[in-house]
Tab-separated table of C-alpha atoms in Angstrom:
chain	number	residue	atom	x	y	z
A	1	UNK	CA	13.981	8.665	-11.699
A	2	UNK	CA	10.396	8.999	-12.789
A	3	UNK	CA	7.843	7.512	-10.426
A	4	UNK	CA	5.197	4.892	-11.040
A	5	UNK	CA	2.701	6.021	-13.667
A	6	UNK	CA	-0.826	4.767	-14.174
A	7	UNK	CA	-3.269	5.341	-16.995
A	8	UNK	CA	-5.992	6.350	-17.218
A	9	UNK	CA	-6.438	8.371	-14.030
A	10	UNK	CA	-10.226	8.279	-14.168
A	11	UNK	CA	-12.629	5.885	-15.822
A	12	UNK	CA	-16.395	5.462	-15.905
A	13	UNK	CA	-17.816	2.141	-17.063
A	14	UNK	CA	-21.194	0.420	-17.096
A	15	UNK	CA	-22.049	-2.812	-15.340
A	16	UNK	CA	-21.162	-5.839	-17.432
A	17	UNK	CA	-18.389	-4.115	-19.365
A	18	UNK	CA	-14.709	-4.875	-18.994
A	19	UNK	CA	-11.812	-2.548	-18.284
A	20	UNK	CA	-8.035	-2.565	-18.669
A	21	UNK	CA	-5.763	-0.446	-16.503
A	22	UNK	CA	-2.108	0.199	-17.202
A	23	UNK	CA	0.942	0.685	-14.991
A	24	UNK	CA	4.554	1.616	-15.749
A	25	UNK	CA	6.929	0.900	-12.854
A	26	UNK	CA	9.954	2.872	-11.743
A	27	UNK	CA	12.861	2.243	-14.094
A	28	UNK	CA	14.790	-0.829	-12.956
A	29	UNK	CA	11.961	-2.189	-10.843
A	30	UNK	CA	10.900	-5.637	-11.953
A	31	UNK	CA	8.080	-6.342	-9.525
A	32	UNK	CA	4.627	-4.806	-9.944
A	33	UNK	CA	1.773	-5.253	-7.483
A	34	UNK	CA	-1.845	-4.146	-7.727
A	35	UNK	CA	-4.105	-3.055	-4.870
A	36	UNK	CA	-7.744	-2.058	-4.623
A	37	UNK	CA	-8.833	0.693	-2.254
A	38	UNK	CA	-12.472	1.065	-1.221
A	39	UNK	CA	-14.011	2.930	1.738
A	40	UNK	CA	-15.356	-0.275	3.231
A	41	UNK	CA	-12.461	-2.707	2.720
A	42	UNK	CA	-9.483	-0.368	2.739
A	43	UNK	CA	-6.379	-1.266	0.744
A	44	UNK	CA	-6.413	-4.864	-0.430
A	45	UNK	CA	-3.786	-6.805	-2.346
A	46	UNK	CA	-4.827	-8.082	-5.769
A	47	UNK	CA	-1.701	-9.685	-7.272
A	48	UNK	CA	2.029	-9.359	-7.828
A	49	UNK	CA	3.986	-9.889	-11.041
A	50	UNK	CA	7.693	-10.433	-11.468
A	51	UNK	CA	9.467	-11.313	-14.714
A	52	UNK	CA	6.125	-11.677	-16.499
A	53	UNK	CA	4.911	-14.272	-13.966
A	54	UNK	CA	2.206	-13.906	-11.356
A	55	UNK	CA	3.832	-14.786	-8.047
A	56	UNK	CA	1.126	-13.969	-5.583
A	57	UNK	CA	-2.620	-13.487	-5.679
A	58	UNK	CA	-5.074	-11.959	-3.244
A	59	UNK	CA	-8.587	-13.091	-2.442
A	60	UNK	CA	-10.409	-11.719	-5.489
A	61	UNK	CA	-12.630	-13.495	-8.022
A	62	UNK	CA	-11.298	-14.683	-11.362
A	63	UNK	CA	-12.825	-11.630	-13.062
A	64	UNK	CA	-9.708	-9.817	-11.904
A	65	UNK	CA	-6.636	-10.686	-13.925
A	66	UNK	CA	-3.372	-9.150	-14.929
A	67	UNK	CA	-0.231	-9.560	-16.909
A	68	UNK	CA	3.261	-8.178	-17.114
A	69	UNK	CA	5.311	-7.465	-20.200
A	70	UNK	CA	9.014	-7.966	-20.813
A	71	UNK	CA	9.685	-4.274	-20.086
A	72	UNK	CA	8.014	-4.754	-16.630
A	73	UNK	CA	4.972	-2.685	-17.559
A	74	UNK	CA	1.797	-4.267	-16.262
A	75	UNK	CA	-1.889	-4.281	-17.086
A	76	UNK	CA	-4.834	-5.241	-14.973
A	77	UNK	CA	-8.150	-6.373	-16.410
A	78	UNK	CA	-11.565	-6.617	-14.789
A	79	UNK	CA	-14.278	-8.381	-16.758
A	80	UNK	CA	-18.053	-8.285	-16.262
A	81	UNK	CA	-17.886	-5.216	-14.073
A	82	UNK	CA	-20.072	-4.979	-10.987
A	83	UNK	CA	-21.069	-1.887	-9.019
A	84	UNK	CA	-18.857	-3.081	-6.152
A	85	UNK	CA	-15.788	-2.856	-8.384
A	86	UNK	CA	-15.917	0.925	-8.097
A	87	UNK	CA	-12.652	1.743	-6.362
A	88	UNK	CA	-9.242	3.329	-6.577
A	89	UNK	CA	-6.864	0.849	-8.204
A	90	UNK	CA	-3.260	1.334	-7.192
A	91	UNK	CA	-0.140	-0.042	-8.774
A	92	UNK	CA	3.113	-0.329	-6.833
A	93	UNK	CA	6.591	-1.287	-7.922
A	94	UNK	CA	9.714	-2.507	-6.159
A	95	UNK	CA	13.050	-3.914	-7.204
A	96	UNK	CA	11.829	-7.477	-6.845
A	97	UNK	CA	13.721	-10.726	-6.597
A	98	UNK	CA	14.872	-12.547	-3.467
A	99	UNK	CA	17.399	-9.850	-2.610
A	100	UNK	CA	15.154	-6.966	-3.551
A	101	UNK	CA	14.000	-4.341	-1.090
A	102	UNK	CA	10.749	-4.509	0.802
A	103	UNK	CA	9.590	-1.002	0.013
A	104	UNK	CA	6.859	-0.656	-2.584
A	105	UNK	CA	6.357	2.648	-4.374
A	106	UNK	CA	2.867	3.550	-5.465
A	107	UNK	CA	1.470	5.310	-8.478
A	108	UNK	CA	-1.337	7.896	-8.290
A	109	UNK	CA	-4.028	5.303	-8.966
A	110	UNK	CA	-6.904	4.888	-11.400
A	111	UNK	CA	-10.310	5.889	-10.072
A	112	UNK	CA	-12.862	3.461	-11.589
A	113	UNK	CA	-16.558	4.204	-11.309
A	114	UNK	CA	-19.046	1.544	-12.372
A	115	UNK	CA	-22.601	2.729	-13.058
B	1	UNK	CA	-9.895	-11.509	9.706
B	2	UNK	CA	-8.077	-8.191	9.925
B	3	UNK	CA	-4.396	-8.970	10.445
B	4	UNK	CA	-3.275	-5.336	10.712
B	5	UNK	CA	-5.313	-2.886	12.751
B	6	UNK	CA	-5.156	0.839	13.286
B	7	UNK	CA	-7.694	1.406	16.013
B	8	UNK	CA	-7.762	5.200	15.843
B	9	UNK	CA	-9.579	6.436	12.731
B	10	UNK	CA	-8.474	9.995	13.453
B	11	UNK	CA	-5.997	11.998	15.506
B	12	UNK	CA	-5.704	15.735	16.053
B	13	UNK	CA	-2.406	17.277	17.221
B	14	UNK	CA	-1.147	20.795	17.802
B	15	UNK	CA	1.583	22.034	15.474
B	16	UNK	CA	5.011	21.523	17.025
B	17	UNK	CA	3.875	18.696	19.302
B	18	UNK	CA	4.490	14.978	18.905
B	19	UNK	CA	2.116	12.841	16.832
B	20	UNK	CA	1.924	9.164	17.749
B	21	UNK	CA	0.153	6.767	15.409
B	22	UNK	CA	-0.393	3.185	16.500
B	23	UNK	CA	-0.755	-0.133	14.731
B	24	UNK	CA	-1.337	-3.705	15.935
B	25	UNK	CA	-0.889	-6.943	14.030
B	26	UNK	CA	-1.747	-10.554	14.642
B	27	UNK	CA	0.484	-12.551	12.274
B	28	UNK	CA	3.891	-13.260	13.801
B	29	UNK	CA	5.228	-14.272	10.362
B	30	UNK	CA	5.269	-10.678	9.122
B	31	UNK	CA	8.924	-9.830	8.517
B	32	UNK	CA	8.885	-6.130	7.717
B	33	UNK	CA	6.670	-3.163	8.501
B	34	UNK	CA	6.119	0.057	6.599
B	35	UNK	CA	4.332	3.362	7.063
B	36	UNK	CA	2.738	5.238	4.193
B	37	UNK	CA	1.195	8.689	4.009
B	38	UNK	CA	-1.682	9.410	1.673
B	39	UNK	CA	-3.212	12.636	0.437
B	40	UNK	CA	-6.622	12.642	-1.292
B	41	UNK	CA	-6.531	11.696	-4.987
B	42	UNK	CA	-2.906	10.527	-4.724
B	43	UNK	CA	-1.248	7.172	-4.197
B	44	UNK	CA	0.356	6.287	-0.843
B	45	UNK	CA	3.840	7.724	-0.329
B	46	UNK	CA	6.412	5.582	1.462
B	47	UNK	CA	7.599	7.172	4.717
B	48	UNK	CA	9.655	4.811	6.812
B	49	UNK	CA	10.065	1.099	7.450
B	50	UNK	CA	11.447	-1.325	10.007
B	51	UNK	CA	12.640	-4.899	9.886
B	52	UNK	CA	11.119	-7.360	12.336
B	53	UNK	CA	14.582	-7.940	13.828
B	54	UNK	CA	14.893	-4.332	14.961
B	55	UNK	CA	12.968	-2.320	17.513
B	56	UNK	CA	13.559	1.226	16.283
B	57	UNK	CA	14.262	3.083	13.068
B	58	UNK	CA	14.675	6.823	12.729
B	59	UNK	CA	14.592	9.117	9.705
B	60	UNK	CA	14.560	12.837	10.405
B	61	UNK	CA	11.331	13.756	12.163
B	62	UNK	CA	9.963	10.232	11.816
B	63	UNK	CA	10.688	7.329	14.161
B	64	UNK	CA	9.082	3.910	14.062
B	65	UNK	CA	9.095	1.641	17.116
B	66	UNK	CA	8.385	-2.080	17.000
B	67	UNK	CA	7.387	-4.192	20.006
B	68	UNK	CA	7.341	-7.773	18.735
B	69	UNK	CA	6.149	-9.346	21.958
B	70	UNK	CA	3.101	-7.070	21.952
B	71	UNK	CA	2.752	-7.228	18.140
B	72	UNK	CA	2.563	-3.460	18.144
B	73	UNK	CA	4.266	-0.701	16.233
B	74	UNK	CA	4.027	3.049	16.386
B	75	UNK	CA	5.067	6.024	14.277
B	76	UNK	CA	6.279	9.146	16.055
B	77	UNK	CA	6.417	12.474	14.226
B	78	UNK	CA	8.351	15.215	16.021
B	79	UNK	CA	7.741	18.089	15.637
B	80	UNK	CA	4.411	17.859	13.821
B	81	UNK	CA	3.914	20.275	10.930
B	82	UNK	CA	0.755	21.335	9.050
B	83	UNK	CA	2.001	19.496	5.945
B	84	UNK	CA	1.860	16.251	7.928
B	85	UNK	CA	-1.945	16.353	7.797
B	86	UNK	CA	-2.883	13.255	5.791
B	87	UNK	CA	-4.068	9.672	6.193
B	88	UNK	CA	-1.360	7.339	7.512
B	89	UNK	CA	-1.361	3.647	6.732
B	90	UNK	CA	0.548	0.961	8.542
B	91	UNK	CA	1.479	-2.021	6.352
B	92	UNK	CA	3.007	-5.407	7.096
B	93	UNK	CA	5.029	-7.401	4.605
B	94	UNK	CA	4.058	-11.004	4.000
B	95	UNK	CA	6.980	-12.343	2.023
B	96	UNK	CA	7.850	-15.833	0.841
B	97	UNK	CA	10.592	-16.818	-1.597
B	98	UNK	CA	10.811	-13.311	-2.977
B	99	UNK	CA	7.070	-12.913	-3.547
B	100	UNK	CA	5.567	-10.223	-1.378
B	101	UNK	CA	2.241	-8.721	-0.516
B	102	UNK	CA	1.533	-5.810	1.803
B	103	UNK	CA	-1.291	-6.111	4.319
B	104	UNK	CA	-2.623	-2.680	5.268
B	105	UNK	CA	-4.385	-1.261	8.275
B	106	UNK	CA	-7.487	0.869	7.793
B	107	UNK	CA	-5.579	4.127	8.183
B	108	UNK	CA	-5.525	7.004	10.667
B	109	UNK	CA	-6.405	10.524	9.577
B	110	UNK	CA	-3.927	12.914	11.182
B	111	UNK	CA	-4.827	16.600	11.447
B	112	UNK	CA	-2.200	19.094	12.579
B	113	UNK	CA	-3.739	22.254	13.992
B	114	UNK	CA	-1.819	25.541	13.766
């Protein structure tokens, strides 16, 4: 099976702009989670989507949002970018559901730089 | 409040020897624990996991031990190989009614010396 894919891999944006990142999960996986990795805060959970519904949300401002489509693909949006949003954004997928496995499988990430 | 801690930022081990990476957690509601390996410019790769109802899980060269009373887990790599050089993250699963989030430690950089 193909792994988790994320596009784009690298992105440079200016403060105040908005950005949309995309994630395609492993085939058959219905749950998609997003994480932010920075040198100072490490890996932090943003949100989880399952069957097009957000089921869980981390401690991030409302500028961070996401959605999931019927084919399980997910997008993440950050509006009014700030310098501190510069990070590696990681998408992870798992089978999902109450009986689904615990293991999450990560994509290669999108490196966002805000100038 | 850091619920998952990896107190050693780095570890250096001779090739062929055992590598032991440690992780402590504070939340007794965590129900599953996972270890990930990460190379630069790549996403974390799942290595091995353990349920909170077990105390040991083994997969080839990798063994994870869980001590619930001490809220401590460790990853043993035997024998260590140069390709094991990477950053290792411990993660705890916070799961409720099927929704899940992973809480990560800060990572330990493992260097295997030839």
